[in-house]
Every structure is written in C-alpha cells, then in structure tokens.
GROMACS .gro file of C-alpha atoms in nm:
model
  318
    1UNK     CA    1   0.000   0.000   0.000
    2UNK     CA    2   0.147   0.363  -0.103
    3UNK     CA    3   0.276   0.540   0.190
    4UNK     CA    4   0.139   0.891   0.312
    5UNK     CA    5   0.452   1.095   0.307
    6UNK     CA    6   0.392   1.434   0.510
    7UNK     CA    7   0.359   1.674   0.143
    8UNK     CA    8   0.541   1.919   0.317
    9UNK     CA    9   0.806   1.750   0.474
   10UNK     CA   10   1.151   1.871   0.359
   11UNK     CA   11   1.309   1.523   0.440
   12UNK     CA   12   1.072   1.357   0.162
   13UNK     CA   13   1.118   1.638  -0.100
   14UNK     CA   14   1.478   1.562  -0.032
   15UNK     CA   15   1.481   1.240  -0.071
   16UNK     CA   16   1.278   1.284  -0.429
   17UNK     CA   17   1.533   1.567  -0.589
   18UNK     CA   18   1.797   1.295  -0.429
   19UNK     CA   19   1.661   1.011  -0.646
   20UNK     CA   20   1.601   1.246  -0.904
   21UNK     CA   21   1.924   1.456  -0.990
   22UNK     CA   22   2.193   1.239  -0.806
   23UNK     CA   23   2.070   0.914  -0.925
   24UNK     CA   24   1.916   0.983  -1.192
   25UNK     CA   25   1.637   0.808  -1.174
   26UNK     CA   26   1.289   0.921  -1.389
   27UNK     CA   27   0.965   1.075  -1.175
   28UNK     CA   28   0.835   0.747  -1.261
   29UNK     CA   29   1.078   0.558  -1.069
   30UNK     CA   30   1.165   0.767  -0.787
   31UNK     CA   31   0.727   0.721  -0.750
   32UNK     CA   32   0.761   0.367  -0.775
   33UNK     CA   33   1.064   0.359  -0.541
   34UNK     CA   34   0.892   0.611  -0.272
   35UNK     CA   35   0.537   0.446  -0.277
   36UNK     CA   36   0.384   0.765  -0.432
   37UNK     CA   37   0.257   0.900  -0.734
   38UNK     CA   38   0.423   1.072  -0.981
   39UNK     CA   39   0.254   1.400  -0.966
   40UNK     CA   40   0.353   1.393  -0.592
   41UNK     CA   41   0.712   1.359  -0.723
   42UNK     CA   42   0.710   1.639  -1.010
   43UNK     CA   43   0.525   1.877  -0.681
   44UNK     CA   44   0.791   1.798  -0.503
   45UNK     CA   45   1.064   1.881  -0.748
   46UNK     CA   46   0.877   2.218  -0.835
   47UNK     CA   47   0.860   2.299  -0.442
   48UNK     CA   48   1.234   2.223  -0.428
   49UNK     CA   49   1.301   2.472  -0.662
   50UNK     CA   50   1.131   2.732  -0.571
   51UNK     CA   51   1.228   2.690  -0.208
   52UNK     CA   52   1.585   2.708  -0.363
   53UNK     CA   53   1.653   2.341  -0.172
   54UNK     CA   54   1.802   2.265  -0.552
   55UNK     CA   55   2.002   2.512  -0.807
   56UNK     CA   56   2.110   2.466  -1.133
   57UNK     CA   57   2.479   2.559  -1.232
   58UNK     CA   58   2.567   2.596  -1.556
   59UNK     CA   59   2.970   2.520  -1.582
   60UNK     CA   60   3.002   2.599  -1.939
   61UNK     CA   61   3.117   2.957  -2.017
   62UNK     CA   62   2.847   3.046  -2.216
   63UNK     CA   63   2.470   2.923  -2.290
   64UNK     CA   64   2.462   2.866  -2.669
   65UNK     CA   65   2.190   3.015  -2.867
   66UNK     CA   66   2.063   2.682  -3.037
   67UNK     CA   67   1.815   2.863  -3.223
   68UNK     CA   68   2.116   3.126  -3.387
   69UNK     CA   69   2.357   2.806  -3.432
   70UNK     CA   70   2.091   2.560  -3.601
   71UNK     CA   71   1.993   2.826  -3.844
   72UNK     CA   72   2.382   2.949  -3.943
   73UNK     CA   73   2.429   2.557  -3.991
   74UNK     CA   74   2.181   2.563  -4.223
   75UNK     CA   75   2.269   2.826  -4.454
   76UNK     CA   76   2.596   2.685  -4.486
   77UNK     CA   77   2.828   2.689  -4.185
   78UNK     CA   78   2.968   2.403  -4.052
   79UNK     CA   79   2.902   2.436  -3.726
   80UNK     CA   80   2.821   2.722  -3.536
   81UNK     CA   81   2.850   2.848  -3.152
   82UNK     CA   82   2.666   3.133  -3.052
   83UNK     CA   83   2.704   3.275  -2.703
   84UNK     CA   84   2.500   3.540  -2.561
   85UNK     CA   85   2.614   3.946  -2.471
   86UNK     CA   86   2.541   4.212  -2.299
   87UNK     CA   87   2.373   4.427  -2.588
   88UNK     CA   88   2.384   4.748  -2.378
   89UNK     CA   89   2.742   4.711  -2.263
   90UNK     CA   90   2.844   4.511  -2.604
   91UNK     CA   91   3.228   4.373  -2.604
   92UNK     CA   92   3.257   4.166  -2.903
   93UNK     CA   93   3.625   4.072  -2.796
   94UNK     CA   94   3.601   3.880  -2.446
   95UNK     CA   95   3.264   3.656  -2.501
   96UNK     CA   96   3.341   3.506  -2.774
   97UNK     CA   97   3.723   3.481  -2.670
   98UNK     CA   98   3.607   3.305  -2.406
   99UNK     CA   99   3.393   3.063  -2.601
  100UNK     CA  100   3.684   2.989  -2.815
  101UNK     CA  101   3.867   2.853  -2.499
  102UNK     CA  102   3.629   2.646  -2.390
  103UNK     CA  103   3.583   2.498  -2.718
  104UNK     CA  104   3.934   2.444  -2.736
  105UNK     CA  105   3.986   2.276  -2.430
  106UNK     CA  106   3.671   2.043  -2.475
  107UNK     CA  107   3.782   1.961  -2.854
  108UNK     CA  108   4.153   1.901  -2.710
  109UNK     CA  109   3.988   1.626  -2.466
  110UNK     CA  110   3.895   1.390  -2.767
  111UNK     CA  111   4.103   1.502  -3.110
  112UNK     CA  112   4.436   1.470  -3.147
  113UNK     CA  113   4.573   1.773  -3.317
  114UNK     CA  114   4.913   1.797  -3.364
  115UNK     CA  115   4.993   2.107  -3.512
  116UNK     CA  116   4.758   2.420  -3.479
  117UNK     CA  117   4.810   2.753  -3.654
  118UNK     CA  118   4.718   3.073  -3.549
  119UNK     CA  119   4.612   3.458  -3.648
  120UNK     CA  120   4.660   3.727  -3.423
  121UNK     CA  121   4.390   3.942  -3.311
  122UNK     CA  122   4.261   4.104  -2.986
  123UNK     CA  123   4.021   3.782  -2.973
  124UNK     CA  124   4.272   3.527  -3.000
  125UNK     CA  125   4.386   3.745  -2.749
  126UNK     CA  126   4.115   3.700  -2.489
  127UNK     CA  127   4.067   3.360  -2.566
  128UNK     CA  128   4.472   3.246  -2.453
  129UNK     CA  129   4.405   3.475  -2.121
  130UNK     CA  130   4.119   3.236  -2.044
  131UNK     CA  131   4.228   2.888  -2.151
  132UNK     CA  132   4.322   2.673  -1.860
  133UNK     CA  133   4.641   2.511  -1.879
  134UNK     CA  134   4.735   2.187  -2.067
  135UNK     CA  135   5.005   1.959  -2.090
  136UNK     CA  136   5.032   1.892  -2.455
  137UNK     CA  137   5.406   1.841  -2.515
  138UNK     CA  138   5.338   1.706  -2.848
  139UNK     CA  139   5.129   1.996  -2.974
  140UNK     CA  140   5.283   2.296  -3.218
  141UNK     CA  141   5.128   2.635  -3.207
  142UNK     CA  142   5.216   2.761  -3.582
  143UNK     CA  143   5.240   3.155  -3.691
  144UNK     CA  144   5.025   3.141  -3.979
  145UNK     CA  145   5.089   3.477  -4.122
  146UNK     CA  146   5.379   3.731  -4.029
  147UNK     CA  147   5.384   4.050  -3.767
  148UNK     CA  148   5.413   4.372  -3.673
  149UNK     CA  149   5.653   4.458  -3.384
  150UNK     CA  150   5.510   4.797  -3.275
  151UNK     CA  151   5.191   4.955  -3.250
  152UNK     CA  152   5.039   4.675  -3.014
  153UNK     CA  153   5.057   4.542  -2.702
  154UNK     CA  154   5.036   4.154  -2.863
  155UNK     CA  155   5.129   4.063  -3.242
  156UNK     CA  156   5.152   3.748  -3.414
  157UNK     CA  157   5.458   3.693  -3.220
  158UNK     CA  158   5.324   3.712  -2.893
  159UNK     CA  159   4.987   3.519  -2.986
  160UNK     CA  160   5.207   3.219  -3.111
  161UNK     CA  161   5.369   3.182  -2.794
  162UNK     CA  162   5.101   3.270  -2.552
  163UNK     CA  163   4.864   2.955  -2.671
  164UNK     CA  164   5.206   2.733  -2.703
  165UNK     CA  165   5.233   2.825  -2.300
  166UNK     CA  166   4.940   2.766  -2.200
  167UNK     CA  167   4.924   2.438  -2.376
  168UNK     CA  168   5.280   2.321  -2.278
  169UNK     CA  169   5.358   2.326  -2.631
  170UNK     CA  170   5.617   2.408  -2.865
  171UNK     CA  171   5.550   2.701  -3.115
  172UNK     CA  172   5.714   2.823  -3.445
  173UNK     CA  173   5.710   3.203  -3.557
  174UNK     CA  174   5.703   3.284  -3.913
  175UNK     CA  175   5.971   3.566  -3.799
  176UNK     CA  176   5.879   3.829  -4.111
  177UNK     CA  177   5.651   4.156  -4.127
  178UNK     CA  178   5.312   4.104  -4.256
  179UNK     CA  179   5.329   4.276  -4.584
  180UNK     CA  180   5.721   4.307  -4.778
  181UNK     CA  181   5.856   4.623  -4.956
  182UNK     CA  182   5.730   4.643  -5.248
  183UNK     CA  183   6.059   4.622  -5.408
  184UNK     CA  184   6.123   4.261  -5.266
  185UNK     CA  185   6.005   4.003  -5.487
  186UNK     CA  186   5.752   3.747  -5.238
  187UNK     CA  187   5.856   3.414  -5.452
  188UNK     CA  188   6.213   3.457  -5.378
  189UNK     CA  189   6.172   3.580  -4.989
  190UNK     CA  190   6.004   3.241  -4.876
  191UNK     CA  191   6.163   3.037  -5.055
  192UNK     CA  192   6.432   3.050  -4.792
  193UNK     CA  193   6.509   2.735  -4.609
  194UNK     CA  194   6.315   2.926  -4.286
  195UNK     CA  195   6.035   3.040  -4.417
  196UNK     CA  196   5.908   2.734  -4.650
  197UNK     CA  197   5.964   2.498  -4.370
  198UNK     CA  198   5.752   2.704  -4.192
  199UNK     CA  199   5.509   2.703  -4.423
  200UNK     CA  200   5.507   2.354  -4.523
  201UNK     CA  201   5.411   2.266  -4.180
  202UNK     CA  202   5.133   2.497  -4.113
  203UNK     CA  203   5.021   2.359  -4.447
  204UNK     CA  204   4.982   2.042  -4.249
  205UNK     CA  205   4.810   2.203  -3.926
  206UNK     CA  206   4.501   1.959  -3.822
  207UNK     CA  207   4.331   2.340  -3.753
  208UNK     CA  208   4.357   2.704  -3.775
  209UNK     CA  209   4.225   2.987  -3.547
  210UNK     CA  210   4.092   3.243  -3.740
  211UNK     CA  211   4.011   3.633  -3.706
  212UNK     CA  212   3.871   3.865  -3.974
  213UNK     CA  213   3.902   4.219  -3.911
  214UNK     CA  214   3.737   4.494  -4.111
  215UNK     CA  215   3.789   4.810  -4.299
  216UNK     CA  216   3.816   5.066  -4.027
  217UNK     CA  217   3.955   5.248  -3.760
  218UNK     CA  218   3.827   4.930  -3.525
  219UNK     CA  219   4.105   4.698  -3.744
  220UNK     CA  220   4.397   4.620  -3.564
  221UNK     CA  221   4.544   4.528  -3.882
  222UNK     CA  222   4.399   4.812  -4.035
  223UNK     CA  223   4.552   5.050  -3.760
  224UNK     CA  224   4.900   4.891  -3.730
  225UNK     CA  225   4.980   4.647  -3.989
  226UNK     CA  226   4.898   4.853  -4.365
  227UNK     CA  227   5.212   5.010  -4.483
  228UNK     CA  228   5.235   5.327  -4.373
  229UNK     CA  229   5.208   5.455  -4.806
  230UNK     CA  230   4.882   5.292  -4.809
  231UNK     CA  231   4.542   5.432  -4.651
  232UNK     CA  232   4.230   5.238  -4.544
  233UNK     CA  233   4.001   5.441  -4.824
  234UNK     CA  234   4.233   5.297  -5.110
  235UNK     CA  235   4.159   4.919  -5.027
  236UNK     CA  236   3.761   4.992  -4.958
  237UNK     CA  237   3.801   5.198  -5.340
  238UNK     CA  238   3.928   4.824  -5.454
  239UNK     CA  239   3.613   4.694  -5.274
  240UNK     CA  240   3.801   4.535  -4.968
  241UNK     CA  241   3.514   4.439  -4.662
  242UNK     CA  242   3.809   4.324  -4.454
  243UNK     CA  243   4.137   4.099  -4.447
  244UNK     CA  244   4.201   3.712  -4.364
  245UNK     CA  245   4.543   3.680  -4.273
  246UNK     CA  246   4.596   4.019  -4.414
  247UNK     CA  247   4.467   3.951  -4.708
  248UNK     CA  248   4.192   4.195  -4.827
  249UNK     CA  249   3.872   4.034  -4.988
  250UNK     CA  250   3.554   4.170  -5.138
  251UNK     CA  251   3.189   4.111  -5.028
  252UNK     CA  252   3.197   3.768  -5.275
  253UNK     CA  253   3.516   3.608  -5.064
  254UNK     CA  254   3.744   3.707  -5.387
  255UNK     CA  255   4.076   3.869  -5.293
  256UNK     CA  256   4.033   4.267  -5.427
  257UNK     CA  257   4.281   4.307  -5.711
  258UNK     CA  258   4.556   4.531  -5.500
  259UNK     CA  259   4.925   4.506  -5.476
  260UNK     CA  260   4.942   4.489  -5.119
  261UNK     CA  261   4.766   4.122  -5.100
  262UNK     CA  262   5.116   3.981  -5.328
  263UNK     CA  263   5.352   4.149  -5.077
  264UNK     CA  264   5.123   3.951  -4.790
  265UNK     CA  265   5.369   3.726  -4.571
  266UNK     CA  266   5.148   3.411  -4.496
  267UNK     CA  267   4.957   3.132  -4.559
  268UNK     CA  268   4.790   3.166  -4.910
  269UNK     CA  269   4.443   3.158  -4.888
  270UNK     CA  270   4.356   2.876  -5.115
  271UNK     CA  271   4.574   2.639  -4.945
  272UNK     CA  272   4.436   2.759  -4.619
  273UNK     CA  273   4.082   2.618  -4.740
  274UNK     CA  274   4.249   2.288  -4.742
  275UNK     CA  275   4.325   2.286  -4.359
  276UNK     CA  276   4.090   2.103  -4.152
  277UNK     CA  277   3.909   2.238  -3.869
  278UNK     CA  278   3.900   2.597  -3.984
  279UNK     CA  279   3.780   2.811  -3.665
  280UNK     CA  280   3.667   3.137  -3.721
  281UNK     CA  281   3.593   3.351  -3.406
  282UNK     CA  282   3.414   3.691  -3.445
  283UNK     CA  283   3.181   3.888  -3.339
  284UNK     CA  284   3.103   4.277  -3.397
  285UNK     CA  285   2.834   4.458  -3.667
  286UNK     CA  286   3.136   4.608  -3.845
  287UNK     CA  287   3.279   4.245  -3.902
  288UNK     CA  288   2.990   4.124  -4.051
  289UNK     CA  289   3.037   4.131  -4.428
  290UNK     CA  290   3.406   4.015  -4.405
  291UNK     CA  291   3.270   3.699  -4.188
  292UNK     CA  292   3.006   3.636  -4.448
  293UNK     CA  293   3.322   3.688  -4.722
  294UNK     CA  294   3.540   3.464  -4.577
  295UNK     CA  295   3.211   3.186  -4.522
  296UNK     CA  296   3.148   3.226  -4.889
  297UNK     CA  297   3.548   3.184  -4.943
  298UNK     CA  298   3.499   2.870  -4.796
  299UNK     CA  299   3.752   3.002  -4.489
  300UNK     CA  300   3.488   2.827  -4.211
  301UNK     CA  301   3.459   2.522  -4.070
  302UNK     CA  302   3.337   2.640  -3.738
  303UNK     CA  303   3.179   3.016  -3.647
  304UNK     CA  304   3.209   3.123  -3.280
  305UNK     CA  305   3.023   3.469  -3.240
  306UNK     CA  306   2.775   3.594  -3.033
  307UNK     CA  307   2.382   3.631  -3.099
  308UNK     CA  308   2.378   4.022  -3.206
  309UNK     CA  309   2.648   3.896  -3.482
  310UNK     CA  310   2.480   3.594  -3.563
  311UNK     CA  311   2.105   3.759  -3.614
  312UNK     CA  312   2.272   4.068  -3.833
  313UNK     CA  313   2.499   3.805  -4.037
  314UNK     CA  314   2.168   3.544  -4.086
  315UNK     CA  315   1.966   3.854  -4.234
  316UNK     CA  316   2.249   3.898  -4.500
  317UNK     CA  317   2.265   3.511  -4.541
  318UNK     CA  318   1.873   3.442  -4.583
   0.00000   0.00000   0.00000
C-alpha cells in the first residue's frame, strides 16, 4: 500500500530531488521507489526549486543560442557556436574569446591535433588569457601569417607563444613583417630554407584559429599592420570588406585586385581552405560582411560569435 509521506516534509522532498538529480532516476521511478505517485514527485521537485533546496549551475562559459547556431548551420556553416552578450554594454572581444577557450579545451579532450596555426587578433587574445592550462608536449602552435613589432601590445609573435604556454607546447614564428617592400620580390623571400619549412608545416596544421578584421579604424590590422604609403580608403576603393590573414577580400570572398595582397607574408588563402578544422571567431556589426566573405570563401569550418552577430549576419545570409 502507497505510503502517506507528510507533502510538506523537507526530508521527503529531499529524498525525491535525491533520487532524481543524483541518481538519476525518472519521476516514474523515484514514485515507484517512494510508494507515491508521480505527480507527488514532479510537486515535489517544483517545491524544491522554488524553495531554492536545488540550483542549477551551468559550468560551461556560455549558454549557446541553439536557435542562432541551427539556423547558421543551415545556410551553410559548418558548425556554429553562438554565445550570448550584454547588448547594452556590447564587447565583441572577451565573449566570444572566451567561447573559443572552452571549445578548445573540450575539442583538445577527444582530437588529437598535432599542429595548430594561429592569427593574431585582440580575440585570440582574450581567448589564450582564459584557456586553462594543458600539458600537450606534443602539440605545435604555428604563426600562420607574419607581424608587426610595434603599434600593439600583442602581435603574431606574442599570440604564437602565448597559446604554445598555455598548452605546454612548442611554437614556431614565421619571424617576417606582414606585408614586404614592395621592391622585394615574395617568390624569392620564402623560398628561404626558414620560411618554407615554416610554411610547409602549417600547411599540415590539423586546424587554424581564425580572425577577420574589417575596414576601419576598429582593425587592428587596419591601424597597425597597412604600410604606412597605403590608406584604409584605397583598399575599400578596390572593394576590400576586410582581411584574412591580411589579405583583403571583397563582399563575394574574392581577394580585391591590389598590390598589397602579393607582398602579404602568410599562408595563401587557397591552401588555407584545405586545412581542416578551420575556426573562425568573431563577433562585432562592423565584421559582418568580411565573416560572411570569408564563409562564402569557404575560410569556415566552425563560427564562434555571439547572438547580435549571428542575427545581423543570418539577415544577410537568408
């Protein structure tokens, strides 16, 4: 015969959230268990709740907008993680930084990548300040495009060797400036010993952390990497929306027809396509067409960005 548990008593609500979260059992069982029915049970969940006898912690760093990711996914990204922000205090640096990490150190758990390569960028930025450390003595962080030594507090440089620490890995700069003189011919500059070994292995990096940046004053590369003979007005007069690796494309994901993407020190576009795991992480309104121009190049594998990104880029995808 069922027994008459007092409703109120804290000991049997208890005993049900127990059964319920800790062991995992179904309403149905923890009634069949307790002698009760199963409304009784789902009451005495609801009062546990409310009561605040039970709380529910979200560990991951950010909720993912399902809604946002299924629908990118759809229109022809990979995969997509969308974390919320603060719309009336918007940083579109650290959230999605901090997504990146935890994607990273989940996807480290279960793939073994042996060689990752690396942008520079004020997200990659915020993403290395919150990874946890590894031990991944086997892993090499890989510059995938050269640097600028002044102007910034972090370059490619820095970016290379920040991720390699935290992971306990090894790292390899590609020690040149992001865009040559124009006088120096490209071919002949990497086809030094140093720089097409370089090359060769971030041609055979299992992924690739990707930033875009834009056409403005809000471009790092923009504000410290052009050459200092070149303004911002000339590339958006070729029809540059932003840069990939410093290299400047148009709405369509073509590369603008410029001279400053052949003196671009890096890894060529088309072969970057072929690298695995591309991971593109940005966020912003300004970024917008240069993330849909490098998901059109065929640049993205995965898209971390946060939900005001994600609705303004699906209204120029749809």
């Amino acid at each position: 015969m069922p027994r008459e548990p007092l409703e109120d008593s804290e000991g049997f609500v208890t005993e049900v959230c127990w059964r319920y979260y800790v062991n995992g059992q179904t309403q149905a069982e923890v009634a069949r268990d307790m002698g009760v029915t199963r409304l009784r049970v789902n009451q005495a969940i609801q009062k546990a709740k409310s009561l605040g006898l039970v709380k529910i912690q979200i560990e991951s760093p950010f909720v993912t907008r399902l809604e946002a990711q299924k629908r990118l996914e759809q229109v022809g990204v990979g995969k997509a993680l969308v974390v919320p922000v603060d719309h009336n205090n918007y940083d579109y640096h650290a959230p999605v930084g901090a997504a990146l990490a935890h994607y990273l150190t989940t996807t480290l758990k279960t793939e073994p990548w042996k060689r990752i390569g690396v942008s520079w960028g004020v997200t990659l930025q915020r993403a290395m300040e919150r990874l946890p450390r590894h031990s991944l003595p086997d892993l090499e962080i890989l510059a995938l495009m050269g640097g600028t030594a002044a102007g910034s507090s972090f370059n490619a440089f820095s970016i290379a060797s920040g991720f390699a620490e935290r992971f306990d890995a090894n790292y390899s700069h590609l020690v040149a400036p992001i865009y040559l003189p124009d006088d120096v011919d490209k071919d002949i500059f990497l086809s030094q010993e140093i720089y097409a070994s370089h090359i060769e292995r971030c041609l055979s990096a299992d992924a690739a952390l990707l930033v875009v940046g834009d056409v403005s004053d809000l471009s790092f590369m923009v504000k410290y990497g052009l050459p200092r003979d070149l303004t911002m007005q000339e590339l958006r007069d070729a029809g540059a929306v932003g840069d990939v690796l410093g290299r400047f494309l148009d709405a369509d994901g073509n590369e603008i027809d410029h001279p400053l993407n052949e003196r671009t020190v890096g890894v060529d576009l088309n072969a970057l396509a072929d690298i695995p795991n591309k991971i593109l992480t940005a966020a912003g309104k300004h970024k917008v067409p240069i993330i849909h121009a490098a998901i059109k190049r065929g640049l993205v594998d995965t898209l971390v960005t946060d939900d005001l990104t994600a609705d303004i880029l699906l209204e120029r995808m749809t």
